[in-house]
mmCIF file of C-alpha atoms in Angstrom:
data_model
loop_
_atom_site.group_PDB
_atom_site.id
_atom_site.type_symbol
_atom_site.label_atom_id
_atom_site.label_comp_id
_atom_site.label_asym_id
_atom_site.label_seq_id
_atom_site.Cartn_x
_atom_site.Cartn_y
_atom_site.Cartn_z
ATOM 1 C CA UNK G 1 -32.829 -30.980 66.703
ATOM 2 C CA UNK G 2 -29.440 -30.628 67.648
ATOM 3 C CA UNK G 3 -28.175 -32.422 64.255
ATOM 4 C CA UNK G 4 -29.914 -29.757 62.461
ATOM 5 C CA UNK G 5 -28.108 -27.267 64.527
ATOM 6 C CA UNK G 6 -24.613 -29.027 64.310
ATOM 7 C CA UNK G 7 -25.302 -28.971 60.114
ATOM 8 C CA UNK G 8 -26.599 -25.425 60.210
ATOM 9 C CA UNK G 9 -23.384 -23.865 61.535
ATOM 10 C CA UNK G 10 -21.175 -26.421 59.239
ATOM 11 C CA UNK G 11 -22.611 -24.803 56.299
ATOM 12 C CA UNK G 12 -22.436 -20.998 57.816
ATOM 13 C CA UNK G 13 -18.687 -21.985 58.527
ATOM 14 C CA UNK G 14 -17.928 -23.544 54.796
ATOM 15 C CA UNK G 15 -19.980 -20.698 53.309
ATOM 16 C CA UNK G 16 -17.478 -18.735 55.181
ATOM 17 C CA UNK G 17 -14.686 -20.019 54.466
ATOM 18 C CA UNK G 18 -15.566 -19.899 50.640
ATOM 19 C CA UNK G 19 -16.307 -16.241 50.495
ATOM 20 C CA UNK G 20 -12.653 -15.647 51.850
ATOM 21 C CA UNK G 21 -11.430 -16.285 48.963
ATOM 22 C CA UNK G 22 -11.254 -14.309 45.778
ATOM 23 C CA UNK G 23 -10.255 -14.129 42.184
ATOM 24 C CA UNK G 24 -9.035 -11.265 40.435
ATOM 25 C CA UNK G 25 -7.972 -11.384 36.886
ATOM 26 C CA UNK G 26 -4.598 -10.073 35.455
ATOM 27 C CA UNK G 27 -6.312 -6.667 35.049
ATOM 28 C CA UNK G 28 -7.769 -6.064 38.254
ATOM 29 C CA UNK G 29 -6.916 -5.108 41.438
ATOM 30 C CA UNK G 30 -8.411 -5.143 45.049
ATOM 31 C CA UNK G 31 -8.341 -2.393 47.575
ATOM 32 C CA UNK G 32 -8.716 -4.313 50.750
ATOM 33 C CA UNK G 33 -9.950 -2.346 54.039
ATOM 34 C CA UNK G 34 -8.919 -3.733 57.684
ATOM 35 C CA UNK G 35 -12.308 -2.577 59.935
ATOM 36 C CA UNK G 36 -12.611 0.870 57.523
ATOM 37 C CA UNK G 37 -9.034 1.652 57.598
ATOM 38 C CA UNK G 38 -6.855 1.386 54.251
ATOM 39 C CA UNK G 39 -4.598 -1.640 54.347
ATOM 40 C CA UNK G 40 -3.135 -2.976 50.875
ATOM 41 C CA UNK G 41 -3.733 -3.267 46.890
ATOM 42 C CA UNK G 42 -4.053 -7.226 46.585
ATOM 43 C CA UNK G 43 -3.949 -9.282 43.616
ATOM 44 C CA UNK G 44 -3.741 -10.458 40.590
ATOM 45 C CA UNK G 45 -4.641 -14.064 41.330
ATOM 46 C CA UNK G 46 -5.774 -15.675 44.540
ATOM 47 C CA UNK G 47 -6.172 -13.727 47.226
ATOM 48 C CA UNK G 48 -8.030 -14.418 50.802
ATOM 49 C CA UNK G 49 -10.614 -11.814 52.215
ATOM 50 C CA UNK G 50 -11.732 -12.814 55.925
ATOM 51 C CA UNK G 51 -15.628 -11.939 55.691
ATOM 52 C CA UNK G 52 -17.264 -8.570 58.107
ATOM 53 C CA UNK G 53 -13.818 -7.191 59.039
ATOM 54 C CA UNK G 54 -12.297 -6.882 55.636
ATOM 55 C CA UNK G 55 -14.045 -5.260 52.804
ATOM 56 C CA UNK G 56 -12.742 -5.420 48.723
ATOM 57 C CA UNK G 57 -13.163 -2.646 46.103
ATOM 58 C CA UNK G 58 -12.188 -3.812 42.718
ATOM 59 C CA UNK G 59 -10.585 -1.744 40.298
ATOM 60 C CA UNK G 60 -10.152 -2.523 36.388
ATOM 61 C CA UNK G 61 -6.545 -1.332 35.208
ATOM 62 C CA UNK G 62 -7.501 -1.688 31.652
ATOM 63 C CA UNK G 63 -7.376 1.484 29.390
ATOM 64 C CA UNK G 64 -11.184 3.508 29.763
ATOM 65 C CA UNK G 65 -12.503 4.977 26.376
ATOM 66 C CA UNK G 66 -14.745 8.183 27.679
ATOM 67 C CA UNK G 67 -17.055 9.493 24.625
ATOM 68 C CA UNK G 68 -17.449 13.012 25.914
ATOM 69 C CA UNK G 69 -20.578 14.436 25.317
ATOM 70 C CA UNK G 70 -20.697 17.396 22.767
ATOM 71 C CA UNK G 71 -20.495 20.714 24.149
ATOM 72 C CA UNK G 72 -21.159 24.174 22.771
ATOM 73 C CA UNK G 73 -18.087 26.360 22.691
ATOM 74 C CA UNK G 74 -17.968 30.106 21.544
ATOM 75 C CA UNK G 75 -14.399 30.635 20.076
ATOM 76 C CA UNK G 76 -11.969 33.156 20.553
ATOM 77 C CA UNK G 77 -13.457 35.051 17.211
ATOM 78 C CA UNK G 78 -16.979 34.746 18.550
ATOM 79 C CA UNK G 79 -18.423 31.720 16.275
ATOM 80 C CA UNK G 80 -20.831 29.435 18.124
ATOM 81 C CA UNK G 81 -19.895 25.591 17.329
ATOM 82 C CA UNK G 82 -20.674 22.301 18.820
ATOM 83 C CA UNK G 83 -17.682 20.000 19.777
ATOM 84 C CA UNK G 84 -17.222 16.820 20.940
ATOM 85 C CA UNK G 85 -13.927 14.268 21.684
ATOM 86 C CA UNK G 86 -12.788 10.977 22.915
ATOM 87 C CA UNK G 87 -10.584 10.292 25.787
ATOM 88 C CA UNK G 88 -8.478 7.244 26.339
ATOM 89 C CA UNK G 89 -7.168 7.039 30.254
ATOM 90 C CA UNK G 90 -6.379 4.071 32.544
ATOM 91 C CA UNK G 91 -6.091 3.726 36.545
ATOM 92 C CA UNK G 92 -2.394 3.906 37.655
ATOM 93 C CA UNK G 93 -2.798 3.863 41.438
ATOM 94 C CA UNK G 94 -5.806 1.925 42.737
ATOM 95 C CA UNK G 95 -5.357 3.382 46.053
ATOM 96 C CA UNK G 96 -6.082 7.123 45.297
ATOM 97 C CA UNK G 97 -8.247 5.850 42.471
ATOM 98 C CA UNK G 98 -10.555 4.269 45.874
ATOM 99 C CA UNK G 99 -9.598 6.810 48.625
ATOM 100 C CA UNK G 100 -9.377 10.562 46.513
ATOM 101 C CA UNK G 101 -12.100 10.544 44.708
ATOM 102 C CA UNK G 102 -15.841 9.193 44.911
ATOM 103 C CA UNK G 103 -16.872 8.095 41.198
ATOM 104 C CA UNK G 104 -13.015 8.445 38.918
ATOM 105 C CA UNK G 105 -14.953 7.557 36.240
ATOM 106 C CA UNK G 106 -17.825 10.551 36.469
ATOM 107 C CA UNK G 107 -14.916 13.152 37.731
ATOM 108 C CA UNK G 108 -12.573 12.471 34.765
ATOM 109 C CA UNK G 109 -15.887 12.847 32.598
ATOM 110 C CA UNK G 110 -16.723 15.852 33.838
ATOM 111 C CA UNK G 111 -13.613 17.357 34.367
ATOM 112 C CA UNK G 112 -12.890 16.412 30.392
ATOM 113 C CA UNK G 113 -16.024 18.251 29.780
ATOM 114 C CA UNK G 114 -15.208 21.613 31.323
ATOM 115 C CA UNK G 115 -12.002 21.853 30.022
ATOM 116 C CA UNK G 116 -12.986 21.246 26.467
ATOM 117 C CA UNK G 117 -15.074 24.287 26.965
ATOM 118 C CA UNK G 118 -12.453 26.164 28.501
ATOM 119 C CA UNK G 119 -9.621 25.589 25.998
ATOM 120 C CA UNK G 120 -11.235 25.824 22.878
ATOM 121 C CA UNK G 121 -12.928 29.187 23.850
ATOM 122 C CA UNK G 122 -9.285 30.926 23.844
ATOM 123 C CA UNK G 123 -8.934 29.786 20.485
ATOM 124 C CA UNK G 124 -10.364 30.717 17.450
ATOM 125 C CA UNK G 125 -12.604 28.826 14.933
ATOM 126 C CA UNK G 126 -9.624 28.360 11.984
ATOM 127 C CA UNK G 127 -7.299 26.819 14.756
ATOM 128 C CA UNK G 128 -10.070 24.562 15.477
ATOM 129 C CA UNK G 129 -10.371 23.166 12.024
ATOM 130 C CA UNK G 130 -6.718 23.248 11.016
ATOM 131 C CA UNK G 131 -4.883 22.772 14.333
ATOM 132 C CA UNK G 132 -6.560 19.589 15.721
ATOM 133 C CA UNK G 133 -3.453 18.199 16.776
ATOM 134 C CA UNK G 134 -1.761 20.885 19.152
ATOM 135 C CA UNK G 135 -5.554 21.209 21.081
ATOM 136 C CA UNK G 136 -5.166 17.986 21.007
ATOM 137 C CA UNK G 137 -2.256 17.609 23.229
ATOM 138 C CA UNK G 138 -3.276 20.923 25.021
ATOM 139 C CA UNK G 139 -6.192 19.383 26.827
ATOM 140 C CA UNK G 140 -4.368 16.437 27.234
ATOM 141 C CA UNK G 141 -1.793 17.678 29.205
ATOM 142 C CA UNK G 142 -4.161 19.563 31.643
ATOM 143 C CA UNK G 143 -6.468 16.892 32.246
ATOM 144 C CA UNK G 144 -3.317 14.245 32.980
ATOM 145 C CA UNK G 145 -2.181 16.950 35.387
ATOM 146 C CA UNK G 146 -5.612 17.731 37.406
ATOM 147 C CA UNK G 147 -6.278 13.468 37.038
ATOM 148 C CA UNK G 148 -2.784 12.815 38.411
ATOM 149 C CA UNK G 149 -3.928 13.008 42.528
ATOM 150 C CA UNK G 150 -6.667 10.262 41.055
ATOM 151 C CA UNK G 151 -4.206 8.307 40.187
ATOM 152 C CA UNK G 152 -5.214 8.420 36.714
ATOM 153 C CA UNK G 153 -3.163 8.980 33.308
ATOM 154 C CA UNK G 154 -4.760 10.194 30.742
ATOM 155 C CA UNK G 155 -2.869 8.958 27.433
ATOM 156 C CA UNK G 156 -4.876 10.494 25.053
ATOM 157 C CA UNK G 157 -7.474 13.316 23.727
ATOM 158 C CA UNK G 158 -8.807 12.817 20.235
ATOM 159 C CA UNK G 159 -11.686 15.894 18.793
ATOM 160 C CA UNK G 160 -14.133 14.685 16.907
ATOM 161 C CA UNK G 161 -16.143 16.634 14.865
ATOM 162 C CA UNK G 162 -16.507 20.501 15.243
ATOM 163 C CA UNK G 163 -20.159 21.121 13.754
ATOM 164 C CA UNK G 164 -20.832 24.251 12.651
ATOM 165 C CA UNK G 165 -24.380 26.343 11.540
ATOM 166 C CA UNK G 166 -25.490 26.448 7.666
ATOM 167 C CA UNK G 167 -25.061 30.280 7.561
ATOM 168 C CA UNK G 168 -21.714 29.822 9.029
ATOM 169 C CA UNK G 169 -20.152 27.016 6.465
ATOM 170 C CA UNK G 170 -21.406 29.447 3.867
ATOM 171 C CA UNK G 171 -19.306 32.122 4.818
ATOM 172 C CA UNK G 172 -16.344 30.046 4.925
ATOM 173 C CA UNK G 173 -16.924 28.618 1.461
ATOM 174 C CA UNK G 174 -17.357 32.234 0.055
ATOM 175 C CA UNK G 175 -13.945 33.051 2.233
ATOM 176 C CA UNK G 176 -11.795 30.157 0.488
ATOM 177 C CA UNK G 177 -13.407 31.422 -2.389
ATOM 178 C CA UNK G 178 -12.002 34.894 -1.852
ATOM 179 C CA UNK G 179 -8.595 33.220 -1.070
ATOM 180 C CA UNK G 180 -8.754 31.174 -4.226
ATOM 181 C CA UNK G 181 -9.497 34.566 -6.320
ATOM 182 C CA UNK G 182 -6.825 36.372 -4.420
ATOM 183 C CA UNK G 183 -3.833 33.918 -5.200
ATOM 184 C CA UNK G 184 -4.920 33.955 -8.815
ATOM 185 C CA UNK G 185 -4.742 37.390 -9.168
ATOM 186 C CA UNK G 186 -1.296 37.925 -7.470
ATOM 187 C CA UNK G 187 0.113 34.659 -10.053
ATOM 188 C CA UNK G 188 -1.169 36.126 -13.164
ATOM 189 C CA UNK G 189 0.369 39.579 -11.767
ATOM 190 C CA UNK G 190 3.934 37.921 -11.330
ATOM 191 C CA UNK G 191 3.409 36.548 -14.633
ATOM 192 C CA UNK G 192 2.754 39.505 -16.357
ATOM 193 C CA UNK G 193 5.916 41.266 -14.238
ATOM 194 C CA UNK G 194 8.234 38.276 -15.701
ATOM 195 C CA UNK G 195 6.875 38.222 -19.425
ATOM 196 C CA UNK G 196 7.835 42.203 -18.970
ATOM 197 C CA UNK G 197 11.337 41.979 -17.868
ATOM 198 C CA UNK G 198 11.460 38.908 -20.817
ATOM 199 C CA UNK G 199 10.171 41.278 -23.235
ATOM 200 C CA UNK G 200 12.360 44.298 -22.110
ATOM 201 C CA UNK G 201 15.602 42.006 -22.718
ATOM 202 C CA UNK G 202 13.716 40.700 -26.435
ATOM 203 C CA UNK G 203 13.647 43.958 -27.433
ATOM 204 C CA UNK G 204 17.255 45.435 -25.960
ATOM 205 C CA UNK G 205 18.739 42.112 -28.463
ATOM 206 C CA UNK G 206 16.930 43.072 -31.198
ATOM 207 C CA UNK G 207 17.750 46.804 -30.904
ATOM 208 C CA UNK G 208 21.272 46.012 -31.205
ATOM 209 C CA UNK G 209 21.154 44.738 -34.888
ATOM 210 C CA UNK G 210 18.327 45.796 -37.383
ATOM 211 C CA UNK G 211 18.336 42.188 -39.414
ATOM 212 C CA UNK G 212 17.588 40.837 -36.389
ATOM 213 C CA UNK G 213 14.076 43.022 -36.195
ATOM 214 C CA UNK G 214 13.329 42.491 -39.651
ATOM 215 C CA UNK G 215 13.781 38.711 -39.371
ATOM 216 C CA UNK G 216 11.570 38.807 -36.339
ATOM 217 C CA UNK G 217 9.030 40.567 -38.770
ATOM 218 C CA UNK G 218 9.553 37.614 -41.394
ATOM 219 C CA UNK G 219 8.915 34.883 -38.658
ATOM 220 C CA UNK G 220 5.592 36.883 -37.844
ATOM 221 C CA UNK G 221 4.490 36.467 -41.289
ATOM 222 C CA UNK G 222 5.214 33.163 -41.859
ATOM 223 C CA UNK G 223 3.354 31.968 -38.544
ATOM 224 C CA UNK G 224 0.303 34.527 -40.106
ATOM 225 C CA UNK G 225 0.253 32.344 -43.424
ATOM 226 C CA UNK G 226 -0.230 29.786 -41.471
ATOM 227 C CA UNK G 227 -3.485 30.430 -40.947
ATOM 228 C CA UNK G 228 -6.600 29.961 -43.344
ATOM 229 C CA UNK G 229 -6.414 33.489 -44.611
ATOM 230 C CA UNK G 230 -6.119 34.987 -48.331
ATOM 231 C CA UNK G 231 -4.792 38.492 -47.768
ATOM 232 C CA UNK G 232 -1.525 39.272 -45.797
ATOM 233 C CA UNK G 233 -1.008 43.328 -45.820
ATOM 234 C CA UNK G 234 2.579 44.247 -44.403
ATOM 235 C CA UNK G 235 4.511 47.156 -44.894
ATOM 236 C CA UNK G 236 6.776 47.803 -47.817
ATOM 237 C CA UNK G 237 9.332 49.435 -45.484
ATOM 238 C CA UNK G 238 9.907 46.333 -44.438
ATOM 239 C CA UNK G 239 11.633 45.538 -47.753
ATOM 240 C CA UNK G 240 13.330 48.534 -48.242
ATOM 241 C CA UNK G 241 15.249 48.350 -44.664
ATOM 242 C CA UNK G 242 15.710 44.448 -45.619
ATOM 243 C CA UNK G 243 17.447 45.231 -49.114
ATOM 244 C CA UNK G 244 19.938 47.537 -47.333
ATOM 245 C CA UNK G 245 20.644 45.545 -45.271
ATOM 246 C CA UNK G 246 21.582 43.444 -47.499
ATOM 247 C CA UNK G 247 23.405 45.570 -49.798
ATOM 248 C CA UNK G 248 25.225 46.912 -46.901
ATOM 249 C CA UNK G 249 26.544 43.852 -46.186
ATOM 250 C CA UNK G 250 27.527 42.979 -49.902
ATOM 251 C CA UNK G 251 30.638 44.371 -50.572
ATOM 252 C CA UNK G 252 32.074 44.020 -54.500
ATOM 253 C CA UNK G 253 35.791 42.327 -54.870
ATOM 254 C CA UNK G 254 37.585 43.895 -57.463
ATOM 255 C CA UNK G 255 37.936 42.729 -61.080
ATOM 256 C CA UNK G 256 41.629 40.483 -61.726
ATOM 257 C CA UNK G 257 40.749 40.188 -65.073
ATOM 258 C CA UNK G 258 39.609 36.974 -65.184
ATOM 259 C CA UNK G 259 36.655 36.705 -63.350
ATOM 260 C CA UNK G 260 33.220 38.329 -63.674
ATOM 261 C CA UNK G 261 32.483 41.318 -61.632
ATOM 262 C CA UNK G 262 30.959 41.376 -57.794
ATOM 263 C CA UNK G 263 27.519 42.043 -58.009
ATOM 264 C CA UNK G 264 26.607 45.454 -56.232
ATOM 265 C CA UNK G 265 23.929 46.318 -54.612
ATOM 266 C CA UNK G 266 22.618 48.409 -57.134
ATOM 267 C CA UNK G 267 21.771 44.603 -59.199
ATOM 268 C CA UNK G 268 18.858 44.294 -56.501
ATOM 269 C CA UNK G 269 15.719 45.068 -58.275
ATOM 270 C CA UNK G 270 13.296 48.220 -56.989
ATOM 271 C CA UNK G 271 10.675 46.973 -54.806
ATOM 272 C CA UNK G 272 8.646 49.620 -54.693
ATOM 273 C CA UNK G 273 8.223 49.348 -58.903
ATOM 274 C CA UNK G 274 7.852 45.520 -58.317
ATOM 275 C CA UNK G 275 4.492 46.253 -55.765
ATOM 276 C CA UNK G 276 3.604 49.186 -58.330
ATOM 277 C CA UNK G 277 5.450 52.510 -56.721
ATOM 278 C CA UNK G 278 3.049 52.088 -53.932
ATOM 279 C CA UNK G 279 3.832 52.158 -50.300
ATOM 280 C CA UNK G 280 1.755 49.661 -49.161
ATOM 281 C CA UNK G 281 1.389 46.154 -51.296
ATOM 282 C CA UNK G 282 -0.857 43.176 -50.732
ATOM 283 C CA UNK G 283 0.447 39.484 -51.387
#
């Protein structure tokens, strides 16, 4: 009887003694309590725990991915949307991580949950959609401050998706396409203000000389006979102004009497008897 004894309380004292000691990876850490009271962070490694007067809460220092749960938000502009985000955060201080708060990994969830809400309600739905980034760092930087007494740093907020009703994507596709209209209108209105002040100077360089004008109107015709036409009507003023011109700029050399005269411009034949004394011809 007593053997049994002696071998019972050799295997309560190597049980013991095996318990006391503990294993914590690179990652983790151990809050150890002396009789309730706080007394040090141990680890990594080996580290010895003496059994029913200390006690060991293990925290993981590894970075925590939180999926926050989507959460309807009424913007600043009064659009009802559905948003939800990521958060990446990792225990800095095991000790206020244990001591400050009950659950760190509930609180932070919560906490990332409210102020979601909170911040995207003071904006309004096109910040949402095009300026991710700055509510991005926004709620970041208030949830790293209100974590901070946790001993928590938050490194990161991420949205992801900002669903919004049928009726309400509709209206922003028939917005854009507003937009889109808008911006064509005012670049085919600058385009019509610079072909004006291009036509304005055109016409101030062809005003100066009147060949130039009436070898503008020769150009027209020849891109019109071009095309797969058989009857070009132009005017015969237009030949009339062209022969002075001409003439005008003809000027006879007098005779040394041995060369042939200068012709005038009287040699230039009639155009209106050519097209048949009318003032109109057809070619």
């Amino acid at each position: 009887m007593i053997e049994y004894f002696t071998i019972a309380i050799v295997l309560i004292v190597i049980s013991l003694l095996v318990s006391m000691f503990r294993i914590l990876r690179e990652y983790e850490r151990g809050v150890i309590f002396l009789l309730g009271r706080f007394q040090k962070v141990k680890g990594p490694g080996l580290i010895i725990v003496i059994p029913f007067i200390q006690q060991m809460v293990k925290v993981d220092l590894r970075t925590i991915v939180l999926d926050v749960p989507s959460q309807d938000v009424i913007s600043r502009d009064n659009v009802s949307v559905k948003v939800n985000a990521v958060l990446y955060f990792r225990v800095m201080d095991p000790q206020n991580a244990v001591i400050n708060v009950e659950n760190f990994y509930a609180a932070t969830s919560q906490l990332a949950q409210t102020t979601l809400r909170s911040v995207l309600g003071k904006h309004e739905l096109d910040d949402m959609l095009a300026s991710r980034d700055q509510l991005n760092e926004d709620i970041q930087e208030i949830l790293d401050a209100q974590t901070d007494a946790w001993g928590i740093k938050v490194s990161n907020v991420e949205i992801k998706h900002v669903d919004l009703d049928e009726s309400m994507i509709r209206v922003i596709a028939r917005q854009a396409e507003a937009e889109r209209s808008r911006r064509a209108k005012i670049i085919h209105a600058e385009g019509e203000h610079e072909a004006s002040k291009r036509l304005l100077e055109a016409a101030r360089t062809l005003s100066r000389r009147s060949e130039a004008l009436q070898l503008r109107y020769l150009q027209t015709l020849t891109e019109i006979s071009n095309d797969k036409t058989n009857t070009i009507v132009f005017p015969v003023d237009l030949l009339r102004d062209l022969k002075k011109s001409v003439a005008g700029m003809e000027t006879p050399e007098p005779d040394d009497g041995g060369g042939e005269p200068a012709h005038s411009s009287s040699e230039f034949p009639d155009t209106s008897a050519v097209l048949g004394g009318e003032e109109g011809g057809k070619v």
